[in-house]
Coordinates of C-alpha atoms and ligand atoms in Angstrom, one line a residue:
M1 CA 141.6 -14.0 -123.6
K2 CA 142.1 -10.5 -124.8
L3 CA 139.7 -8.0 -126.3
T4 CA 140.5 -5.0 -128.4
L5 CA 137.0 -3.2 -129.4
A6 CA 138.1 -0.1 -132.3
V7 CA 135.5 2.5 -132.0
G8 CA 134.9 5.4 -133.9
T9 CA 134.4 9.0 -132.8
K10 CA 131.4 8.2 -130.1
N11 CA 129.2 11.8 -130.9
W12 CA 128.5 10.6 -134.2
S13 CA 129.5 6.7 -134.6
S14 CA 125.9 4.5 -134.1
W15 CA 127.5 1.9 -135.2
S16 CA 129.9 2.0 -133.1
L17 CA 128.2 2.2 -130.3
R18 CA 126.3 -1.2 -131.2
G19 CA 129.2 -2.7 -130.9
W20 CA 130.5 -0.5 -127.4
L21 CA 127.3 -1.7 -125.8
P22 CA 127.7 -5.3 -126.3
V23 CA 131.2 -5.6 -124.8
K24 CA 130.8 -3.4 -121.7
L25 CA 127.9 -5.5 -120.9
S26 CA 129.2 -8.7 -120.8
G27 CA 131.1 -7.5 -117.5
L28 CA 134.4 -9.1 -119.6
P29 CA 138.0 -6.4 -119.9
F30 CA 138.2 -4.7 -122.9
E31 CA 140.7 -2.4 -124.5
E32 CA 139.1 0.3 -126.5
R33 CA 141.1 2.1 -129.8
Y34 CA 139.6 4.7 -131.1
V35 CA 139.6 6.5 -134.9
R36 CA 138.8 9.9 -135.1
L37 CA 136.1 9.6 -137.9
R38 CA 135.3 13.1 -141.1
H39 CA 139.1 14.4 -141.3
D40 CA 142.1 14.2 -143.3
E41 CA 143.3 10.7 -142.3
T42 CA 140.7 8.9 -141.2
E43 CA 140.7 7.0 -144.1
E44 CA 144.0 5.5 -143.8
E45 CA 143.4 5.4 -139.8
V46 CA 140.1 2.9 -139.7
R47 CA 142.1 0.7 -142.9
K48 CA 145.3 0.3 -140.2
V49 CA 142.5 -1.1 -137.6
S50 CA 140.0 -2.8 -139.5
P51 CA 140.0 -4.7 -143.2
S52 CA 136.7 -3.8 -144.5
G53 CA 137.5 0.2 -143.7
L54 CA 134.8 -0.1 -140.8
V55 CA 134.6 0.5 -137.5
P56 CA 133.1 -1.1 -134.8
L57 CA 135.8 -3.8 -134.8
L58 CA 136.8 -6.4 -132.2
T59 CA 140.0 -8.1 -132.4
V60 CA 140.5 -11.5 -130.0
E61 CA 143.6 -13.1 -128.8
D62 CA 142.3 -16.3 -126.7
G63 CA 146.3 -18.4 -127.0
D64 CA 147.5 -18.9 -130.2
R65 CA 144.5 -17.5 -131.9
H66 CA 143.8 -14.5 -133.0
F67 CA 140.9 -13.0 -135.1
Q68 CA 138.7 -10.1 -136.0
I69 CA 134.8 -9.4 -135.5
W70 CA 134.2 -6.9 -138.1
D71 CA 130.3 -5.8 -137.7
S72 CA 129.0 -4.8 -134.6
L73 CA 125.9 -7.7 -135.3
A74 CA 128.5 -10.3 -135.2
I75 CA 130.6 -8.6 -131.9
A76 CA 126.8 -8.8 -130.6
E77 CA 126.1 -12.6 -131.3
F78 CA 130.1 -12.6 -130.6
M79 CA 129.9 -11.6 -126.4
A80 CA 126.3 -13.1 -126.6
E81 CA 128.0 -16.9 -126.9
I82 CA 131.2 -15.6 -124.6
A83 CA 129.9 -13.8 -121.4
P84 CA 126.0 -16.2 -121.4
A85 CA 125.6 -14.6 -117.7
A86 CA 125.0 -10.8 -119.4
H87 CA 121.7 -12.3 -120.7
L88 CA 122.5 -10.6 -123.9
W89 CA 119.7 -12.5 -126.0
P90 CA 116.5 -13.2 -123.7
E91 CA 115.7 -16.1 -122.1
G92 CA 113.5 -18.9 -125.0
R93 CA 113.5 -19.4 -128.0
V94 CA 111.2 -17.6 -129.1
A95 CA 111.8 -14.3 -127.8
R96 CA 115.1 -15.1 -128.8
A97 CA 114.5 -15.0 -132.1
R98 CA 112.2 -12.1 -132.0
A99 CA 114.9 -10.6 -130.7
R100 CA 117.4 -11.1 -133.1
S101 CA 114.8 -10.1 -135.8
V102 CA 114.1 -7.0 -133.9
A103 CA 118.1 -6.4 -134.0
A104 CA 118.6 -7.6 -137.8
E105 CA 115.4 -5.0 -138.5
M106 CA 117.7 -2.5 -137.6
H107 CA 120.5 -3.4 -138.7
S108 CA 119.5 -3.7 -142.3
G109 CA 117.1 -1.4 -142.5
F110 CA 115.3 2.6 -141.8
A111 CA 117.9 4.3 -143.7
A112 CA 115.7 7.5 -144.6
L113 CA 115.9 8.0 -140.4
R114 CA 119.7 7.3 -140.0
Q115 CA 120.6 9.4 -142.8
Q116 CA 118.1 12.5 -141.9
F117 CA 118.7 12.4 -138.8
S118 CA 122.5 11.4 -138.3
M119 CA 123.8 10.7 -135.1
E120 CA 124.6 13.6 -133.0
F121 CA 124.5 12.2 -129.8
A122 CA 125.6 14.7 -127.0
R123 CA 123.7 17.6 -129.1
H124 CA 120.6 18.9 -129.6
M125 CA 119.5 19.7 -133.4
P126 CA 115.6 21.0 -133.3
G127 CA 113.4 21.9 -136.1
H128 CA 113.6 19.4 -138.2
T129 CA 110.6 17.7 -139.8
P130 CA 110.3 14.6 -140.4
T131 CA 110.7 14.0 -144.2
P132 CA 107.9 10.9 -145.0
G133 CA 110.2 8.3 -145.8
T134 CA 111.8 9.4 -141.6
A135 CA 108.1 9.4 -140.8
K136 CA 107.9 6.1 -141.6
A137 CA 110.7 4.8 -139.8
I138 CA 109.8 6.3 -136.7
A139 CA 106.3 4.8 -136.5
R140 CA 107.5 1.5 -137.6
I141 CA 110.5 1.5 -134.5
I142 CA 107.5 3.1 -131.7
E143 CA 105.7 -0.9 -133.8
I144 CA 108.5 -2.4 -132.4
W145 CA 108.7 -1.1 -129.0
D146 CA 104.9 -1.3 -128.3
S147 CA 105.0 -4.9 -128.9
C148 CA 108.0 -6.2 -127.6
L149 CA 107.6 -3.8 -124.0
A150 CA 103.8 -5.2 -123.9
E151 CA 105.3 -8.5 -124.1
S152 CA 107.9 -8.5 -122.1
G153 CA 106.9 -6.2 -119.7
G154 CA 109.6 -4.0 -119.6
P155 CA 111.9 -1.9 -119.0
F156 CA 114.1 -2.8 -121.8
L157 CA 112.8 -4.8 -125.1
F158 CA 112.8 -7.8 -123.9
G159 CA 112.3 -7.6 -120.5
K160 CA 115.1 -6.4 -117.1
H161 CA 117.8 -7.4 -118.8
F162 CA 119.8 -4.5 -121.3
G163 CA 120.7 -6.6 -123.9
N164 CA 121.8 -6.6 -127.4
A165 CA 118.1 -5.3 -129.2
D166 CA 118.2 -2.2 -127.0
A167 CA 121.9 -2.0 -128.1
F168 CA 121.2 -1.8 -131.8
Y169 CA 117.7 0.7 -130.6
A170 CA 120.0 2.6 -128.4
P171 CA 121.9 5.2 -131.6
V172 CA 117.6 5.9 -131.9
V173 CA 116.6 6.7 -129.1
S174 CA 119.9 9.6 -128.8
R175 CA 118.5 10.7 -132.2
F176 CA 114.8 11.0 -130.8
H177 CA 116.8 12.8 -127.9
S178 CA 118.6 15.1 -130.0
Y179 CA 116.1 15.8 -132.7
D180 CA 113.1 16.0 -130.6
V181 CA 111.4 13.5 -131.5
R182 CA 107.9 13.3 -129.2
L183 CA 106.9 9.7 -127.4
T184 CA 104.7 9.4 -125.4
G185 CA 103.3 6.2 -122.9
A186 CA 105.6 2.5 -122.9
A187 CA 108.0 3.7 -125.5
K188 CA 108.9 6.7 -123.7
D189 CA 109.2 4.5 -120.9
Y190 CA 111.6 3.0 -122.4
A191 CA 113.8 5.6 -124.7
D192 CA 113.8 7.2 -120.7
A193 CA 114.6 4.2 -119.3
V194 CA 118.2 3.5 -122.2
W195 CA 119.1 7.2 -122.5
H196 CA 119.5 7.6 -118.1
H197 CA 120.8 3.2 -118.3
P198 CA 124.7 4.2 -116.9
L199 CA 126.7 3.0 -120.9
M200 CA 125.0 6.0 -121.8
R201 CA 126.2 8.3 -119.6
E202 CA 129.3 7.2 -120.2
W203 CA 129.5 7.5 -124.4
L204 CA 127.5 11.3 -123.6
K205 CA 130.1 12.2 -121.2
A206 CA 132.9 11.0 -124.0
S207 CA 131.0 12.4 -126.8
A208 CA 130.2 16.0 -124.6
D209 CA 134.4 15.6 -124.9
E210 CA 134.4 15.8 -128.1
V211 CA 132.4 18.3 -128.6
D212 CA 134.1 20.5 -126.2
K213 CA 137.5 19.7 -127.7
G214 CA 136.0 20.7 -131.6
L215 CA 136.9 17.3 -132.3
V216 CA 133.1 16.7 -134.0
Ligands
GSH1 N1 127.5 -2.5 -140.8 C1 128.8 -1.9 -140.2 C2 128.6 -0.4 -140.4 C3 130.0 -0.3 -139.7 C4 129.8 1.4 -140.3 O1 129.4 2.0 -141.2 N2 131.0 2.6 -139.5 C5 130.8 3.5 -139.7 C6 131.2 4.9 -138.4 S1 129.5 4.6 -137.8 C7 132.9 3.7 -140.5 O2 133.4 3.1 -140.1 N3 133.3 4.8 -141.6 C8 133.8 4.7 -142.1 C9 134.0 6.0 -142.3 O3 134.1 6.6 -142.3 O4 135.9 6.4 -142.9 C10 128.3 -2.9 -139.1 O5 127.2 -2.5 -138.1 O6 129.7 -2.4 -137.8

């Protein structure tokens, strides 16, 4: 099976990070196709790789079958199916239902936070006071983290494996880091564990390179 993942500019593209993490965590080999976002040719370049006009997009070539998966949550689900040993969803039906709920809540919500604190993975952006909508989103995210961590014992939301639920909150960890959102207790330990995960370091290095090259 040949996998090709199209991702956007890493400093900015939180959805690309959410798709990239499950693919990397699967341990399966894949090719990465990079699309530069927010410049004159972006629309045309994204359309060449993705009919939806959005990234991430995973192309799968499996014998005669050749298909595309064009949404981060669908990519996360697919990777969990083809790489069960990666534990992308937790063992146990109840934990799995909770993990899917928290990933889906991120996928469909928190617009105020996403809008005000847009991802700047490699940048520090101090001095922004959260709007009421952003503050509400932050409080809800901390509530989600605290309850999952209390149940699982951490260090990740559903225990010892960095999984799909963590992948969905990884861009939030970066935003909290960039915009100086102060955390305490279990939420802080969790955010530190995510931020220092080797795959987050890899994404940070690529994002910092984009900053250095003036691409963002
Ligand atoms: N629901 C989609 C959202 C994907 C999305 O909005 N991607 C943005 C980048 S983060 C994009 O491709 N934007 C196109 C553009 O900036 O031209 C997913 O979960 O994958």
